Amino acid sequence: AQPAPQRKIPGWIGVVFSGLVIGVLSALVGIGGGTLTVPFLVWCNTPLRNAIATSSAGGLFIALAGTVGYAWSGWGASIPLSSGYIYWPAVLGIVPTSLMFAPLGAKLAHTIPVGTLKKIFSGFLLIAGTKILLKTHPELNLLNAKALMLTPIKRLISNLN
């Protein structure tokens, strides 16, 4: 279903409020902000590729703010090879890997047809949602949850063909 054609990105107050809500929800459930930012931007009639690019660009500022926050909040902690809660061996592995694969992700986002891209992102959201559901409700039977998750994924894969 397409969003209403008159729906646009809100003014600066709406953007600040939306960003605050997306940031708080993302932090509460432990997911990246892009998981909610991309659907919000698409809901506002932003083309999918632009929504992905905008969300990715915002990720840099989120990472910088998070780094400062983790360094500051953990400053008194005595963790070897760390500045606060920033563990430098992990940084040395994550940064070069991200720099190496970010161009590949950008190229794929512009190469894959939009319909397929939507299906891939939907599958990602389904997996993330199922993970959150299982984490917050351990009483769920793991086998039933696995079947619930795999059935839509199998349909998604069969629709890609």
PDB file of C-alpha atoms in Angstrom:
ATOM      1  CA  ALA A   1       0.000   0.000   0.000  1.00  0.00           C
ATOM      2  CA  GLN A   2       1.205   3.448  -0.911  1.00  0.00           C
ATOM      3  CA  PRO A   3       1.235   6.286   1.656  1.00  0.00           C
ATOM      4  CA  ALA A   4      -1.250   9.111   1.172  1.00  0.00           C
ATOM      5  CA  PRO A   5       0.136  11.339  -1.618  1.00  0.00           C
ATOM      6  CA  GLN A   6      -0.192  14.535   0.425  1.00  0.00           C
ATOM      7  CA  ARG A   7       1.925  13.133   3.280  1.00  0.00           C
ATOM      8  CA  LYS A   8       5.263  14.950   3.493  1.00  0.00           C
ATOM      9  CA  ILE A   9       8.162  15.161   5.940  1.00  0.00           C
ATOM     10  CA  PRO A  10       6.931  17.373   8.806  1.00  0.00           C
ATOM     11  CA  GLY A  11       8.438  20.777   9.633  1.00  0.00           C
ATOM     12  CA  TRP A  12      11.405  21.094  11.955  1.00  0.00           C
ATOM     13  CA  ILE A  13       9.315  20.583  15.121  1.00  0.00           C
ATOM     14  CA  GLY A  14       7.820  17.413  13.650  1.00  0.00           C
ATOM     15  CA  VAL A  15      11.247  16.190  12.538  1.00  0.00           C
ATOM     16  CA  VAL A  16      12.729  16.811  16.003  1.00  0.00           C
ATOM     17  CA  PHE A  17       9.774  15.052  17.673  1.00  0.00           C
ATOM     18  CA  SER A  18       9.935  12.136  15.206  1.00  0.00           C
ATOM     19  CA  GLY A  19      13.686  11.807  15.725  1.00  0.00           C
ATOM     20  CA  LEU A  20      13.220  11.827  19.486  1.00  0.00           C
ATOM     21  CA  VAL A  21      10.533   9.125  19.338  1.00  0.00           C
ATOM     22  CA  ILE A  22      12.576   6.999  16.914  1.00  0.00           C
ATOM     23  CA  GLY A  23      15.723   7.410  19.034  1.00  0.00           C
ATOM     24  CA  VAL A  24      13.999   6.517  22.302  1.00  0.00           C
ATOM     25  CA  LEU A  25      12.193   3.501  20.819  1.00  0.00           C
ATOM     26  CA  SER A  26      15.368   2.280  19.119  1.00  0.00           C
ATOM     27  CA  ALA A  27      17.343   2.578  22.346  1.00  0.00           C
ATOM     28  CA  LEU A  28      14.643   0.842  24.390  1.00  0.00           C
ATOM     29  CA  VAL A  29      14.473  -2.210  22.142  1.00  0.00           C
ATOM     30  CA  GLY A  30      18.164  -2.267  21.198  1.00  0.00           C
ATOM     31  CA  ILE A  31      17.883  -1.802  17.437  1.00  0.00           C
ATOM     32  CA  GLY A  32      19.532   0.619  15.057  1.00  0.00           C
ATOM     33  CA  GLY A  33      17.646   3.845  14.386  1.00  0.00           C
ATOM     34  CA  GLY A  34      17.499   3.068  10.665  1.00  0.00           C
ATOM     35  CA  THR A  35      15.125   0.222  11.430  1.00  0.00           C
ATOM     36  CA  LEU A  36      12.495   2.833  12.267  1.00  0.00           C
ATOM     37  CA  THR A  37      13.810   5.826  10.301  1.00  0.00           C
ATOM     38  CA  VAL A  38      13.515   4.188   6.877  1.00  0.00           C
ATOM     39  CA  PRO A  39       9.834   3.191   7.311  1.00  0.00           C
ATOM     40  CA  PHE A  40       9.049   6.665   8.705  1.00  0.00           C
ATOM     41  CA  LEU A  41      10.656   8.396   5.718  1.00  0.00           C
ATOM     42  CA  VAL A  42       8.903   6.071   3.255  1.00  0.00           C
ATOM     43  CA  TRP A  43       5.624   6.804   5.097  1.00  0.00           C
ATOM     44  CA  CYS A  44       6.380  10.494   4.372  1.00  0.00           C
ATOM     45  CA  ASN A  45       6.651   9.687   0.624  1.00  0.00           C
ATOM     46  CA  THR A  46      10.443   9.762   0.507  1.00  0.00           C
ATOM     47  CA  PRO A  47      11.678   7.356  -2.198  1.00  0.00           C
ATOM     48  CA  LEU A  48      13.078   4.178  -0.624  1.00  0.00           C
ATOM     49  CA  ARG A  49      16.642   4.685  -1.855  1.00  0.00           C
ATOM     50  CA  ASN A  50      16.681   8.257  -0.504  1.00  0.00           C
ATOM     51  CA  ALA A  51      15.260   7.037   2.824  1.00  0.00           C
ATOM     52  CA  ILE A  52      18.036   4.439   3.113  1.00  0.00           C
ATOM     53  CA  ALA A  53      20.726   6.996   2.226  1.00  0.00           C
ATOM     54  CA  THR A  54      19.346   9.579   4.669  1.00  0.00           C
ATOM     55  CA  SER A  55      19.151   7.010   7.448  1.00  0.00           C
ATOM     56  CA  SER A  56      22.711   5.873   6.750  1.00  0.00           C
ATOM     57  CA  ALA A  57      24.034   9.429   6.826  1.00  0.00           C
ATOM     58  CA  GLY A  58      22.281  10.008  10.151  1.00  0.00           C
ATOM     59  CA  GLY A  59      23.983   6.893  11.492  1.00  0.00           C
ATOM     60  CA  LEU A  60      27.342   8.688  11.491  1.00  0.00           C
ATOM     61  CA  PHE A  61      26.084  11.363  13.898  1.00  0.00           C
ATOM     62  CA  ILE A  62      24.344   8.764  16.059  1.00  0.00           C
ATOM     63  CA  ALA A  63      27.585   6.763  16.259  1.00  0.00           C
ATOM     64  CA  LEU A  64      29.610   9.839  17.194  1.00  0.00           C
ATOM     65  CA  ALA A  65      27.134  10.858  19.925  1.00  0.00           C
ATOM     66  CA  GLY A  66      26.996   7.277  21.208  1.00  0.00           C
ATOM     67  CA  THR A  67      30.783   7.049  21.305  1.00  0.00           C
ATOM     68  CA  VAL A  68      31.069  10.242  23.344  1.00  0.00           C
ATOM     69  CA  GLY A  69      28.290   9.031  25.659  1.00  0.00           C
ATOM     70  CA  TYR A  70      29.850   5.603  26.257  1.00  0.00           C
ATOM     71  CA  ALA A  71      33.296   7.099  26.807  1.00  0.00           C
ATOM     72  CA  TRP A  72      31.937   9.687  29.257  1.00  0.00           C
ATOM     73  CA  SER A  73      29.567   7.391  31.177  1.00  0.00           C
ATOM     74  CA  GLY A  74      32.209   4.696  31.620  1.00  0.00           C
ATOM     75  CA  TRP A  75      35.159   7.005  32.290  1.00  0.00           C
ATOM     76  CA  GLY A  76      35.761   5.676  35.811  1.00  0.00           C
ATOM     77  CA  ALA A  77      35.612   2.016  34.739  1.00  0.00           C
ATOM     78  CA  SER A  78      38.924   0.198  34.731  1.00  0.00           C
ATOM     79  CA  ILE A  79      38.520  -1.912  31.607  1.00  0.00           C
ATOM     80  CA  PRO A  80      41.800  -2.829  29.890  1.00  0.00           C
ATOM     81  CA  LEU A  81      42.360  -1.319  26.425  1.00  0.00           C
ATOM     82  CA  SER A  82      39.343   0.954  26.857  1.00  0.00           C
ATOM     83  CA  SER A  83      38.420   4.606  27.192  1.00  0.00           C
ATOM     84  CA  GLY A  84      35.326   4.421  29.335  1.00  0.00           C
ATOM     85  CA  TYR A  85      33.167   1.792  27.694  1.00  0.00           C
ATOM     86  CA  ILE A  86      34.887   2.146  24.295  1.00  0.00           C
ATOM     87  CA  TYR A  87      36.883  -1.035  23.756  1.00  0.00           C
ATOM     88  CA  TRP A  88      39.613  -0.084  21.264  1.00  0.00           C
ATOM     89  CA  PRO A  89      40.329  -3.555  19.815  1.00  0.00           C
ATOM     90  CA  ALA A  90      36.662  -3.718  18.768  1.00  0.00           C
ATOM     91  CA  VAL A  91      36.868  -0.224  17.262  1.00  0.00           C
ATOM     92  CA  LEU A  92      39.946  -1.291  15.269  1.00  0.00           C
ATOM     93  CA  GLY A  93      37.919  -4.170  13.812  1.00  0.00           C
ATOM     94  CA  ILE A  94      34.601  -2.396  13.243  1.00  0.00           C
ATOM     95  CA  VAL A  95      35.786   0.860  11.642  1.00  0.00           C
ATOM     96  CA  PRO A  96      37.878  -0.615   8.790  1.00  0.00           C
ATOM     97  CA  THR A  97      35.220  -3.250   8.083  1.00  0.00           C
ATOM     98  CA  SER A  98      32.508  -0.589   7.931  1.00  0.00           C
ATOM     99  CA  LEU A  99      34.613   1.634   5.670  1.00  0.00           C
ATOM    100  CA  MET A 100      35.280  -1.323   3.394  1.00  0.00           C
ATOM    101  CA  PHE A 101      31.666  -2.521   3.082  1.00  0.00           C
ATOM    102  CA  ALA A 102      29.712   0.779   3.174  1.00  0.00           C
ATOM    103  CA  PRO A 103      30.375   1.445  -0.538  1.00  0.00           C
ATOM    104  CA  LEU A 104      29.216  -2.092  -1.347  1.00  0.00           C
ATOM    105  CA  GLY A 105      25.980  -1.522   0.591  1.00  0.00           C
ATOM    106  CA  ALA A 106      25.405   1.792  -1.186  1.00  0.00           C
ATOM    107  CA  LYS A 107      26.013   0.186  -4.577  1.00  0.00           C
ATOM    108  CA  LEU A 108      23.629  -2.683  -3.772  1.00  0.00           C
ATOM    109  CA  ALA A 109      20.950  -0.232  -2.593  1.00  0.00           C
ATOM    110  CA  HIS A 110      21.137   1.498  -5.983  1.00  0.00           C
ATOM    111  CA  THR A 111      21.403  -1.707  -8.026  1.00  0.00           C
ATOM    112  CA  ILE A 112      18.714  -3.930  -6.505  1.00  0.00           C
ATOM    113  CA  PRO A 113      15.194  -3.183  -7.818  1.00  0.00           C
ATOM    114  CA  VAL A 114      13.085  -1.189  -5.340  1.00  0.00           C
ATOM    115  CA  GLY A 115      10.479  -3.977  -5.008  1.00  0.00           C
ATOM    116  CA  THR A 116      13.169  -6.495  -4.063  1.00  0.00           C
ATOM    117  CA  LEU A 117      14.770  -3.967  -1.721  1.00  0.00           C
ATOM    118  CA  LYS A 118      11.406  -3.541   0.060  1.00  0.00           C
ATOM    119  CA  LYS A 119      11.079  -7.311   0.436  1.00  0.00           C
ATOM    120  CA  ILE A 120      14.612  -7.620   1.838  1.00  0.00           C
ATOM    121  CA  PHE A 121      13.994  -4.792   4.306  1.00  0.00           C
ATOM    122  CA  SER A 122      10.652  -6.347   5.291  1.00  0.00           C
ATOM    123  CA  GLY A 123      12.431  -9.639   5.974  1.00  0.00           C
ATOM    124  CA  PHE A 124      14.987  -7.812   8.108  1.00  0.00           C
ATOM    125  CA  LEU A 125      12.206  -6.124  10.101  1.00  0.00           C
ATOM    126  CA  LEU A 126      10.473  -9.476  10.555  1.00  0.00           C
ATOM    127  CA  ILE A 127      13.645 -11.070  11.926  1.00  0.00           C
ATOM    128  CA  ALA A 128      14.356  -8.073  14.196  1.00  0.00           C
ATOM    129  CA  GLY A 129      10.772  -8.072  15.483  1.00  0.00           C
ATOM    130  CA  THR A 130      10.833 -11.812  16.138  1.00  0.00           C
ATOM    131  CA  LYS A 131      14.131 -11.471  17.992  1.00  0.00           C
ATOM    132  CA  ILE A 132      12.681  -8.728  20.191  1.00  0.00           C
ATOM    133  CA  LEU A 133       9.534 -10.768  20.803  1.00  0.00           C
ATOM    134  CA  LEU A 134      11.538 -13.835  21.848  1.00  0.00           C
ATOM    135  CA  LYS A 135      13.827 -11.754  24.052  1.00  0.00           C
ATOM    136  CA  THR A 136      10.954 -10.068  25.868  1.00  0.00           C
ATOM    137  CA  HIS A 137       8.754 -13.191  26.110  1.00  0.00           C
ATOM    138  CA  PRO A 138      10.987 -16.184  26.930  1.00  0.00           C
ATOM    139  CA  GLU A 139       7.888 -18.186  27.810  1.00  0.00           C
ATOM    140  CA  LEU A 140       7.129 -18.524  24.091  1.00  0.00           C
ATOM    141  CA  ASN A 141       7.846 -21.959  22.745  1.00  0.00           C
ATOM    142  CA  LEU A 142      11.019 -21.673  20.645  1.00  0.00           C
ATOM    143  CA  LEU A 143       9.797 -24.186  18.070  1.00  0.00           C
ATOM    144  CA  ASN A 144       6.533 -22.274  17.515  1.00  0.00           C
ATOM    145  CA  ALA A 145       8.460 -19.003  17.227  1.00  0.00           C
ATOM    146  CA  LYS A 146      10.831 -20.570  14.711  1.00  0.00           C
ATOM    147  CA  ALA A 147       7.893 -21.778  12.611  1.00  0.00           C
ATOM    148  CA  LEU A 148       6.230 -18.348  12.870  1.00  0.00           C
ATOM    149  CA  MET A 149       9.422 -16.693  11.650  1.00  0.00           C
ATOM    150  CA  LEU A 150      10.306 -19.154   8.890  1.00  0.00           C
ATOM    151  CA  THR A 151       6.895 -19.283   7.191  1.00  0.00           C
ATOM    152  CA  PRO A 152       6.894 -15.597   6.081  1.00  0.00           C
ATOM    153  CA  ILE A 153      10.588 -15.826   5.181  1.00  0.00           C
ATOM    154  CA  LYS A 154       9.894 -18.813   2.923  1.00  0.00           C
ATOM    155  CA  ARG A 155       7.047 -16.855   1.281  1.00  0.00           C
ATOM    156  CA  LEU A 156       9.330 -13.853   0.867  1.00  0.00           C
ATOM    157  CA  ILE A 157      12.021 -15.958  -0.789  1.00  0.00           C
ATOM    158  CA  SER A 158       9.507 -17.663  -3.091  1.00  0.00           C
ATOM    159  CA  ASN A 159       8.179 -14.217  -4.111  1.00  0.00           C
ATOM    160  CA  LEU A 160      11.692 -13.068  -5.035  1.00  0.00           C
ATOM    161  CA  ASN A 161      11.877 -15.819  -7.665  1.00  0.00           C
TER     162      ASN A 161
END
